[in-house]
Amino acid sequence: MIEYTLALIRILSRAMRKRAVLLSLAFITLLFTLSSCISEDAGEARSWESLSLAGKRLELIDDERIETYALAKEGWASTVIGYRHGAVTGPVMYWKIADGNLLLSESHDFDTIEAIPPPRVSGAILTVRRGLFETEKFRLSN
């Protein structure tokens, strides 16, 4: 009887492990799919290179946060980062496009702070993915 019980436990254990692996794979696939999606309504997929960013300004469209990048041709960016009705700072950062991503860094050696994947563009509005599930909109201007 004990052997029968142990055999049954082993069979159930194997079945549960297989199910757990399948569920884990399904969950990872779902996360990957969701993380790489930006709605088609956000505009046309474009490369950063096609936007000729040098000399232009990116401004976050947000009710609470301020994030503005004035992108100089020389590869530095005058920035304003903070909160409306709160603390704001204006560091000089560095920017470049590499491997299709917009890279932003505090140092010219590019110990990258952030790599922003290519945007979707609708008029002067850029929709970008930041993090796994977050998308944000920036206004692009001269």
CSV table of N, CA, C and O in Angstrom, one decimal, residues 8-124:
chain,number,residue,atom,x,y,z
A,8,LEU,N,2.0,6.8,-6.8
A,8,LEU,CA,1.0,7.7,-7.2
A,8,LEU,C,1.5,9.2,-6.9
A,8,LEU,O,1.3,10.1,-7.8
A,9,ILE,N,2.2,9.4,-5.8
A,9,ILE,CA,2.7,10.7,-5.5
A,9,ILE,C,3.7,11.1,-6.6
A,9,ILE,O,3.8,12.2,-7.1
A,10,ARG,N,4.6,10.2,-7.0
A,10,ARG,CA,5.6,10.4,-8.0
A,10,ARG,C,4.9,10.8,-9.4
A,10,ARG,O,5.3,11.7,-10.0
A,11,ILE,N,3.9,10.1,-9.7
A,11,ILE,CA,3.2,10.3,-11.0
A,11,ILE,C,2.5,11.7,-10.9
A,11,ILE,O,2.7,12.5,-11.9
A,12,LEU,N,1.9,12.0,-9.8
A,12,LEU,CA,1.2,13.3,-9.7
A,12,LEU,C,2.2,14.4,-9.7
A,12,LEU,O,2.0,15.5,-10.3
A,13,SER,N,3.4,14.2,-9.0
A,13,SER,CA,4.4,15.2,-9.0
A,13,SER,C,5.0,15.5,-10.3
A,13,SER,O,5.1,16.7,-10.7
A,14,ARG,N,5.2,14.5,-11.2
A,14,ARG,CA,5.7,14.7,-12.5
A,14,ARG,C,4.7,15.4,-13.4
A,14,ARG,O,5.0,16.4,-14.1
A,15,ALA,N,3.4,15.1,-13.2
A,15,ALA,CA,2.4,15.7,-14.0
A,15,ALA,C,2.3,17.2,-13.6
A,15,ALA,O,2.1,18.1,-14.4
A,16,MET,N,2.4,17.5,-12.3
A,16,MET,CA,2.3,18.9,-11.8
A,16,MET,C,3.5,19.7,-12.3
A,16,MET,O,3.4,20.8,-12.7
A,17,ARG,N,4.7,19.0,-12.3
A,17,ARG,CA,5.9,19.7,-12.8
A,17,ARG,C,5.7,20.1,-14.3
A,17,ARG,O,6.0,21.2,-14.7
A,18,LYS,N,5.2,19.1,-15.1
A,18,LYS,CA,5.0,19.4,-16.5
A,18,LYS,C,4.0,20.5,-16.7
A,18,LYS,O,4.2,21.4,-17.5
A,19,ARG,N,2.9,20.5,-15.9
A,19,ARG,CA,1.9,21.6,-16.0
A,19,ARG,C,2.5,22.9,-15.6
A,19,ARG,O,2.3,23.9,-16.3
A,20,ALA,N,3.3,22.9,-14.5
A,20,ALA,CA,3.9,24.1,-14.1
A,20,ALA,C,4.9,24.7,-15.1
A,20,ALA,O,4.9,25.9,-15.4
A,21,VAL,N,5.6,23.8,-15.8
A,21,VAL,CA,6.6,24.3,-16.9
A,21,VAL,C,5.8,24.9,-18.0
A,21,VAL,O,6.1,26.0,-18.5
A,22,LEU,N,4.7,24.2,-18.4
A,22,LEU,CA,3.9,24.7,-19.5
A,22,LEU,C,3.2,26.1,-19.2
A,22,LEU,O,3.2,27.0,-20.0
A,23,LEU,N,2.7,26.2,-17.9
A,23,LEU,CA,2.1,27.4,-17.5
A,23,LEU,C,3.2,28.5,-17.4
A,23,LEU,O,2.9,29.7,-17.8
A,24,SER,N,4.4,28.2,-17.0
A,24,SER,CA,5.4,29.2,-16.9
A,24,SER,C,5.8,29.7,-18.3
A,24,SER,O,6.0,30.9,-18.5
A,25,LEU,N,5.9,28.7,-19.3
A,25,LEU,CA,6.2,29.1,-20.6
A,25,LEU,C,5.1,30.0,-21.2
A,25,LEU,O,5.4,31.0,-21.9
A,26,ALA,N,3.9,29.6,-21.0
A,26,ALA,CA,2.8,30.4,-21.5
A,26,ALA,C,2.8,31.8,-20.9
A,26,ALA,O,2.6,32.8,-21.6
A,27,PHE,N,3.1,32.0,-19.6
A,27,PHE,CA,3.1,33.3,-18.9
A,27,PHE,C,4.3,34.1,-19.5
A,27,PHE,O,4.1,35.3,-19.8
A,28,ILE,N,5.4,33.5,-19.7
A,28,ILE,CA,6.6,34.2,-20.2
A,28,ILE,C,6.3,34.7,-21.6
A,28,ILE,O,6.6,35.8,-22.0
A,29,THR,N,5.6,33.9,-22.4
A,29,THR,CA,5.2,34.2,-23.8
A,29,THR,C,4.3,35.4,-23.8
A,29,THR,O,4.4,36.4,-24.5
A,30,LEU,N,3.3,35.4,-22.9
A,30,LEU,CA,2.3,36.4,-22.7
A,30,LEU,C,3.0,37.7,-22.3
A,30,LEU,O,2.8,38.8,-22.9
A,31,LEU,N,3.9,37.7,-21.4
A,31,LEU,CA,4.7,38.9,-20.9
A,31,LEU,C,5.5,39.4,-22.1
A,31,LEU,O,5.5,40.7,-22.3
A,32,PHE,N,6.2,38.6,-22.8
A,32,PHE,CA,7.0,39.1,-23.9
A,32,PHE,C,6.1,39.7,-25.0
A,32,PHE,O,6.4,40.8,-25.5
A,33,THR,N,5.0,39.1,-25.3
A,33,THR,CA,4.1,39.7,-26.3
A,33,THR,C,3.6,41.0,-25.9
A,33,THR,O,3.6,42.0,-26.6
A,34,LEU,N,3.1,41.1,-24.6
A,34,LEU,CA,2.6,42.4,-24.1
A,34,LEU,C,3.7,43.5,-24.0
A,34,LEU,O,3.4,44.6,-24.3
A,35,SER,N,4.9,43.1,-23.6
A,35,SER,CA,5.9,44.1,-23.5
A,35,SER,C,6.4,44.6,-24.8
A,35,SER,O,6.9,45.7,-24.8
A,36,SER,N,6.2,43.9,-25.9
A,36,SER,CA,6.7,44.4,-27.1
A,36,SER,C,5.6,45.1,-28.0
A,36,SER,O,5.9,45.5,-29.1
A,37,CYS,N,4.5,45.2,-27.4
A,37,CYS,CA,3.3,45.8,-28.1
A,37,CYS,C,3.1,47.2,-27.8
A,37,CYS,O,3.1,47.6,-26.7
A,38,ILE,N,3.0,48.0,-28.9
A,38,ILE,CA,2.4,49.4,-28.8
A,38,ILE,C,1.3,49.4,-29.8
A,38,ILE,O,1.5,48.9,-30.9
A,39,SER,N,0.2,49.9,-29.4
A,39,SER,CA,-1.0,49.9,-30.2
A,39,SER,C,-0.7,50.5,-31.6
A,39,SER,O,0.0,51.5,-31.7
A,40,GLU,N,-1.2,49.9,-32.6
A,40,GLU,CA,-1.1,50.4,-34.0
A,40,GLU,C,-1.7,51.8,-34.1
A,40,GLU,O,-1.3,52.6,-34.9
A,41,ASP,N,-2.6,52.1,-33.2
A,41,ASP,CA,-3.3,53.5,-33.2
A,41,ASP,C,-2.2,54.5,-32.8
A,41,ASP,O,-2.5,55.7,-33.0
A,42,ALA,N,-1.1,54.2,-32.2
A,42,ALA,CA,-0.1,55.1,-31.8
A,42,ALA,C,0.7,55.7,-33.0
A,42,ALA,O,1.4,56.6,-32.8
A,43,GLY,N,0.4,55.2,-34.2
A,43,GLY,CA,1.0,55.8,-35.4
A,43,GLY,C,1.9,54.8,-36.1
A,43,GLY,O,1.9,53.6,-35.9
A,44,GLU,N,2.7,55.3,-37.0
A,44,GLU,CA,3.6,54.5,-37.9
A,44,GLU,C,4.9,54.2,-37.2
A,44,GLU,O,5.5,55.1,-36.5
A,45,ALA,N,5.3,53.0,-37.3
A,45,ALA,CA,6.6,52.6,-36.7
A,45,ALA,C,7.7,53.3,-37.5
A,45,ALA,O,7.7,53.2,-38.7
A,46,ARG,N,8.6,54.0,-36.7
A,46,ARG,CA,9.7,54.7,-37.4
A,46,ARG,C,11.0,54.4,-36.6
A,46,ARG,O,11.0,54.1,-35.5
A,47,SER,N,12.1,54.6,-37.3
A,47,SER,CA,13.4,54.5,-36.7
A,47,SER,C,13.8,55.8,-36.1
A,47,SER,O,13.3,56.9,-36.6
A,48,TRP,N,14.6,55.8,-35.1
A,48,TRP,CA,15.1,57.1,-34.5
A,48,TRP,C,15.9,57.9,-35.6
A,48,TRP,O,15.8,59.1,-35.7
A,49,GLU,N,16.7,57.2,-36.4
A,49,GLU,CA,17.5,57.8,-37.4
A,49,GLU,C,16.6,58.6,-38.4
A,49,GLU,O,17.0,59.7,-38.8
A,50,SER,N,15.5,58.1,-38.7
A,50,SER,CA,14.6,58.7,-39.7
A,50,SER,C,14.0,60.1,-39.2
A,50,SER,O,13.5,60.9,-39.9
A,51,LEU,N,14.1,60.3,-37.9
A,51,LEU,CA,13.5,61.5,-37.3
A,51,LEU,C,14.5,62.7,-37.2
A,51,LEU,O,14.1,63.8,-36.8
A,52,SER,N,15.8,62.4,-37.6
A,52,SER,CA,16.8,63.5,-37.6
A,52,SER,C,16.7,64.3,-36.3
A,52,SER,O,16.4,65.5,-36.3
A,53,LEU,N,17.0,63.7,-35.2
A,53,LEU,CA,16.8,64.3,-33.8
A,53,LEU,C,17.7,65.4,-33.5
A,53,LEU,O,17.4,66.3,-32.7
A,54,ALA,N,18.9,65.5,-34.1
A,54,ALA,CA,19.9,66.5,-33.8
A,54,ALA,C,19.2,67.9,-34.0
A,54,ALA,O,18.7,68.2,-35.1
A,55,GLY,N,19.3,68.8,-33.0
A,55,GLY,CA,18.7,70.1,-33.0
A,55,GLY,C,17.2,70.1,-32.7
A,55,GLY,O,16.6,71.2,-32.7
A,56,LYS,N,16.7,69.0,-32.3
A,56,LYS,CA,15.2,69.0,-32.0
A,56,LYS,C,15.0,68.8,-30.5
A,56,LYS,O,16.0,68.5,-29.7
A,57,ARG,N,13.8,68.9,-30.1
A,57,ARG,CA,13.4,68.8,-28.7
A,57,ARG,C,12.3,67.7,-28.5
A,57,ARG,O,11.4,67.7,-29.2
A,58,LEU,N,12.5,66.9,-27.5
A,58,LEU,CA,11.6,65.9,-27.1
A,58,LEU,C,11.0,66.3,-25.7
A,58,LEU,O,11.7,66.6,-24.8
A,59,GLU,N,9.6,66.4,-25.6
A,59,GLU,CA,9.0,66.8,-24.4
A,59,GLU,C,7.9,65.8,-24.0
A,59,GLU,O,7.0,65.5,-24.8
A,60,LEU,N,8.1,65.2,-22.8
A,60,LEU,CA,7.1,64.2,-22.3
A,60,LEU,C,5.7,64.8,-22.2
A,60,LEU,O,5.6,66.0,-21.7
A,61,ILE,N,4.7,64.1,-22.6
A,61,ILE,CA,3.3,64.6,-22.5
A,61,ILE,C,2.8,63.9,-21.2
A,61,ILE,O,2.5,62.7,-21.3
A,62,ASP,N,2.7,64.6,-20.1
A,62,ASP,CA,2.3,64.0,-18.8
A,62,ASP,C,1.8,65.1,-18.0
A,62,ASP,O,2.3,66.2,-18.0
A,63,ASP,N,0.7,64.8,-17.2
A,63,ASP,CA,0.1,65.8,-16.3
A,63,ASP,C,0.9,66.1,-15.1
A,63,ASP,O,0.8,67.1,-14.5
A,64,GLU,N,1.8,65.1,-14.6
A,64,GLU,CA,2.5,65.3,-13.4
A,64,GLU,C,4.0,65.4,-13.6
A,64,GLU,O,4.6,66.2,-12.9
A,65,ARG,N,4.6,64.7,-14.5
A,65,ARG,CA,6.0,64.7,-14.7
A,65,ARG,C,6.5,65.6,-15.8
A,65,ARG,O,5.8,65.8,-16.8
A,66,ILE,N,7.7,66.2,-15.6
A,66,ILE,CA,8.3,67.0,-16.6
A,66,ILE,C,9.6,66.2,-17.1
A,66,ILE,O,10.4,65.7,-16.3
A,67,GLU,N,9.7,66.1,-18.4
A,67,GLU,CA,10.9,65.4,-18.9
A,67,GLU,C,11.1,66.0,-20.3
A,67,GLU,O,10.3,65.7,-21.2
A,68,THR,N,12.1,66.8,-20.5
A,68,THR,CA,12.4,67.5,-21.8
A,68,THR,C,13.9,67.3,-22.1
A,68,THR,O,14.7,67.4,-21.3
A,69,TYR,N,14.1,67.0,-23.4
A,69,TYR,CA,15.5,66.8,-23.9
A,69,TYR,C,15.6,67.7,-25.1
A,69,TYR,O,14.9,67.5,-26.1
A,70,ALA,N,16.6,68.7,-25.1
A,70,ALA,CA,17.0,69.5,-26.2
A,70,ALA,C,18.2,68.8,-26.7
A,70,ALA,O,19.3,68.9,-26.1
A,71,LEU,N,18.1,68.1,-27.9
A,71,LEU,CA,19.2,67.3,-28.4
A,71,LEU,C,20.1,68.1,-29.3
A,71,LEU,O,19.7,68.4,-30.5
A,72,ALA,N,21.3,68.3,-28.9
A,72,ALA,CA,22.3,69.1,-29.7
A,72,ALA,C,23.0,68.2,-30.7
A,72,ALA,O,23.1,67.0,-30.5
A,73,LYS,N,23.4,68.8,-31.8
A,73,LYS,CA,24.1,68.0,-32.9
A,73,LYS,C,25.3,67.3,-32.3
A,73,LYS,O,25.8,66.3,-32.9
A,74,GLU,N,26.0,67.9,-31.3
A,74,GLU,CA,27.3,67.4,-30.8
A,74,GLU,C,27.1,66.2,-29.9
A,74,GLU,O,28.1,65.7,-29.4
A,75,GLY,N,25.9,65.8,-29.7
A,75,GLY,CA,25.6,64.6,-28.9
A,75,GLY,C,25.3,64.8,-27.4
A,75,GLY,O,25.3,63.9,-26.6
A,76,TRP,N,25.2,66.1,-27.0
A,76,TRP,CA,24.8,66.3,-25.6
A,76,TRP,C,23.3,66.8,-25.6
A,76,TRP,O,22.8,67.2,-26.7
A,77,ALA,N,22.7,66.7,-24.5
A,77,ALA,CA,21.3,67.0,-24.4
A,77,ALA,C,21.1,67.9,-23.1
A,77,ALA,O,21.4,67.5,-22.0
A,78,SER,N,20.5,69.1,-23.3
A,78,SER,CA,20.1,69.9,-22.2
A,78,SER,C,18.8,69.4,-21.8
A,78,SER,O,17.8,69.3,-22.6
A,79,THR,N,18.7,69.0,-20.5
A,79,THR,CA,17.4,68.3,-20.0
A,79,THR,C,16.8,69.1,-18.9
A,79,THR,O,17.4,69.9,-18.2
A,80,VAL,N,15.5,68.9,-18.8
A,80,VAL,CA,14.7,69.4,-17.6
A,80,VAL,C,13.9,68.1,-17.2
A,80,VAL,O,13.2,67.6,-17.9
A,81,ILE,N,14.1,67.7,-15.9
A,81,ILE,CA,13.5,66.5,-15.4
A,81,ILE,C,12.9,66.8,-14.0
A,81,ILE,O,13.6,67.4,-13.2
A,82,GLY,N,11.7,66.5,-13.7
A,82,GLY,CA,11.1,66.7,-12.4
A,82,GLY,C,9.6,66.5,-12.4
A,82,GLY,O,9.1,65.8,-13.2
A,83,TYR,N,9.0,67.2,-11.5
A,83,TYR,CA,7.5,67.2,-11.3
A,83,TYR,C,6.9,68.5,-11.4
A,83,TYR,O,7.5,69.5,-10.9
A,84,ARG,N,5.8,68.6,-12.0
A,84,ARG,CA,5.0,69.9,-12.0
A,84,ARG,C,4.7,70.2,-10.6
A,84,ARG,O,4.3,69.3,-9.8
A,85,HIS,N,4.8,71.4,-10.1
A,85,HIS,CA,4.6,71.8,-8.8
A,85,HIS,C,5.5,71.1,-7.8
A,85,HIS,O,5.1,70.8,-6.7
A,86,GLY,N,6.7,70.8,-8.2
A,86,GLY,CA,7.6,70.1,-7.4
A,86,GLY,C,9.1,70.3,-7.8
A,86,GLY,O,9.3,71.3,-8.5
A,87,ALA,N,10.0,69.5,-7.4
A,87,ALA,CA,11.4,69.6,-7.7
A,87,ALA,C,11.6,69.4,-9.2
A,87,ALA,O,11.1,68.5,-9.8
A,88,VAL,N,12.5,70.2,-9.7
A,88,VAL,CA,12.9,70.1,-11.1
A,88,VAL,C,14.4,70.3,-11.2
A,88,VAL,O,15.0,71.1,-10.4
A,89,THR,N,15.1,69.5,-12.0
A,89,THR,CA,16.5,69.7,-12.2
A,89,THR,C,16.8,69.8,-13.7
A,89,THR,O,16.0,69.4,-14.5
A,90,GLY,N,18.0,70.3,-14.0
A,90,GLY,CA,18.4,70.5,-15.4
A,90,GLY,C,19.7,70.0,-15.8
A,90,GLY,O,20.6,70.8,-16.2
A,91,PRO,N,20.0,68.7,-15.7
A,91,PRO,CA,21.3,68.2,-16.0
A,91,PRO,C,21.6,68.2,-17.5
A,91,PRO,O,20.7,68.2,-18.3
A,92,VAL,N,22.9,68.2,-17.8
A,92,VAL,CA,23.3,68.0,-19.2
A,92,VAL,C,23.6,66.5,-19.3
A,92,VAL,O,24.3,65.9,-18.5
A,93,MET,N,23.0,65.9,-20.3
A,93,MET,CA,23.2,64.5,-20.6
A,93,MET,C,23.8,64.3,-22.0
A,93,MET,O,24.0,65.3,-22.7
A,94,TYR,N,24.0,63.1,-22.3
A,94,TYR,CA,24.6,62.7,-23.6
A,94,TYR,C,23.6,61.8,-24.3
A,94,TYR,O,22.9,61.0,-23.7
A,95,TRP,N,23.5,61.9,-25.6
A,95,TRP,CA,22.6,61.1,-26.4
A,95,TRP,C,23.3,60.6,-27.7
A,95,TRP,O,24.2,61.2,-28.2
A,96,LYS,N,22.8,59.4,-28.1
A,96,LYS,CA,23.2,58.9,-29.4
A,96,LYS,C,22.2,57.8,-29.7
A,96,LYS,O,21.4,57.3,-28.9
A,97,ILE,N,22.3,57.4,-31.0
A,97,ILE,CA,21.4,56.3,-31.5
A,97,ILE,C,22.4,55.1,-31.7
A,97,ILE,O,23.4,55.3,-32.5
A,98,ALA,N,22.1,54.0,-31.1
A,98,ALA,CA,22.9,52.8,-31.3
A,98,ALA,C,22.0,51.6,-31.3
A,98,ALA,O,21.1,51.5,-30.5
A,99,ASP,N,22.2,50.6,-32.2
A,99,ASP,CA,21.4,49.4,-32.4
A,99,ASP,C,19.9,49.7,-32.5
A,99,ASP,O,19.1,49.0,-31.9
A,100,GLY,N,19.6,50.9,-33.1
A,100,GLY,CA,18.2,51.2,-33.3
A,100,GLY,C,17.5,51.9,-32.1
A,100,GLY,O,16.4,52.4,-32.2
A,101,ASN,N,18.2,52.0,-30.9
A,101,ASN,CA,17.7,52.6,-29.7
A,101,ASN,C,18.2,54.0,-29.5
A,101,ASN,O,19.4,54.3,-29.8
A,102,LEU,N,17.4,54.9,-28.9
A,102,LEU,CA,17.9,56.2,-28.4
A,102,LEU,C,18.5,55.9,-27.1
A,102,LEU,O,17.9,55.5,-26.1
A,103,LEU,N,19.8,56.2,-27.0
A,103,LEU,CA,20.5,56.0,-25.7
A,103,LEU,C,20.7,57.4,-25.0
A,103,LEU,O,21.1,58.3,-25.7
A,104,LEU,N,20.4,57.4,-23.7
A,104,LEU,CA,20.6,58.6,-22.9
A,104,LEU,C,21.6,58.3,-21.8
A,104,LEU,O,21.4,57.2,-21.1
A,105,SER,N,22.5,59.1,-21.5
A,105,SER,CA,23.5,58.8,-20.5
A,105,SER,C,24.0,60.1,-19.8
A,105,SER,O,23.9,61.2,-20.3
A,106,GLU,N,24.4,59.9,-18.5
A,106,GLU,CA,25.0,61.0,-17.8
A,106,GLU,C,26.5,61.2,-18.1
A,106,GLU,O,27.0,62.2,-17.8
A,107,SER,N,27.1,60.2,-18.8
A,107,SER,CA,28.5,60.4,-19.1
A,107,SER,C,28.8,60.2,-20.6
A,107,SER,O,28.0,59.5,-21.3
A,108,HIS,N,29.8,60.8,-21.1
A,108,HIS,CA,30.1,60.7,-22.5
A,108,HIS,C,30.7,59.3,-22.9
A,108,HIS,O,30.8,59.0,-24.0
A,109,ASP,N,31.0,58.5,-21.8
A,109,ASP,CA,31.4,57.1,-22.1
A,109,ASP,C,30.2,56.2,-22.3
A,109,ASP,O,30.4,55.0,-22.6
A,110,PHE,N,29.1,56.7,-22.1
A,110,PHE,CA,27.8,56.0,-22.3
A,110,PHE,C,27.6,54.8,-21.4
A,110,PHE,O,27.3,53.7,-21.9
A,111,ASP,N,27.8,55.1,-20.1
A,111,ASP,CA,27.3,54.1,-19.1
A,111,ASP,C,25.8,54.4,-19.2
A,111,ASP,O,25.3,55.3,-18.5
A,112,THR,N,25.1,53.8,-20.0
A,112,THR,CA,23.7,54.1,-20.4
A,112,THR,C,22.8,54.1,-19.2
A,112,THR,O,22.7,53.2,-18.5
A,113,ILE,N,22.0,55.2,-19.1
A,113,ILE,CA,20.9,55.3,-18.1
A,113,ILE,C,19.7,54.6,-18.7
A,113,ILE,O,19.0,53.9,-18.1
A,114,GLU,N,19.5,54.9,-20.0
A,114,GLU,CA,18.2,54.4,-20.6
A,114,GLU,C,18.4,54.1,-22.1
A,114,GLU,O,19.1,54.9,-22.8
A,115,ALA,N,17.8,53.1,-22.6
A,115,ALA,CA,17.8,52.8,-24.0
A,115,ALA,C,16.3,52.7,-24.4
A,115,ALA,O,15.6,51.9,-23.9
A,116,ILE,N,15.9,53.7,-25.2
A,116,ILE,CA,14.5,53.8,-25.6
A,116,ILE,C,14.4,53.2,-27.0
A,116,ILE,O,15.0,53.6,-28.0
A,117,PRO,N,13.5,52.1,-27.2
A,117,PRO,CA,13.3,51.5,-28.5
A,117,PRO,C,12.7,52.4,-29.5
A,117,PRO,O,12.1,53.5,-29.1
A,118,PRO,N,12.7,52.1,-30.8
A,118,PRO,CA,12.2,53.0,-31.8
A,118,PRO,C,10.7,53.3,-31.5
A,118,PRO,O,9.9,52.5,-31.0
A,119,PRO,N,10.3,54.5,-31.9
A,119,PRO,CA,8.9,55.0,-31.6
A,119,PRO,C,7.9,54.6,-32.7
A,119,PRO,O,8.3,54.2,-33.8
A,120,ARG,N,6.7,54.9,-32.3
A,120,ARG,CA,5.6,55.0,-33.3
A,120,ARG,C,5.3,56.5,-33.4
A,120,ARG,O,5.3,57.1,-32.4
A,121,VAL,N,5.0,56.9,-34.6
A,121,VAL,CA,4.9,58.4,-34.8
A,121,VAL,C,3.6,58.7,-35.4
A,121,VAL,O,3.1,58.1,-36.4
A,122,SER,N,2.9,59.7,-34.8
A,122,SER,CA,1.7,60.2,-35.4
A,122,SER,C,1.8,61.7,-35.3
A,122,SER,O,1.7,62.4,-34.3
A,123,GLY,N,2.0,62.4,-36.5
A,123,GLY,CA,2.3,63.8,-36.5
A,123,GLY,C,3.6,64.1,-35.7
A,123,GLY,O,4.6,63.5,-36.0
A,124,ALA,N,3.4,65.0,-34.7
A,124,ALA,CA,4.6,65.4,-33.9
A,124,ALA,C,4.6,64.6,-32.6
A,124,ALA,O,5.4,64.9,-31.7
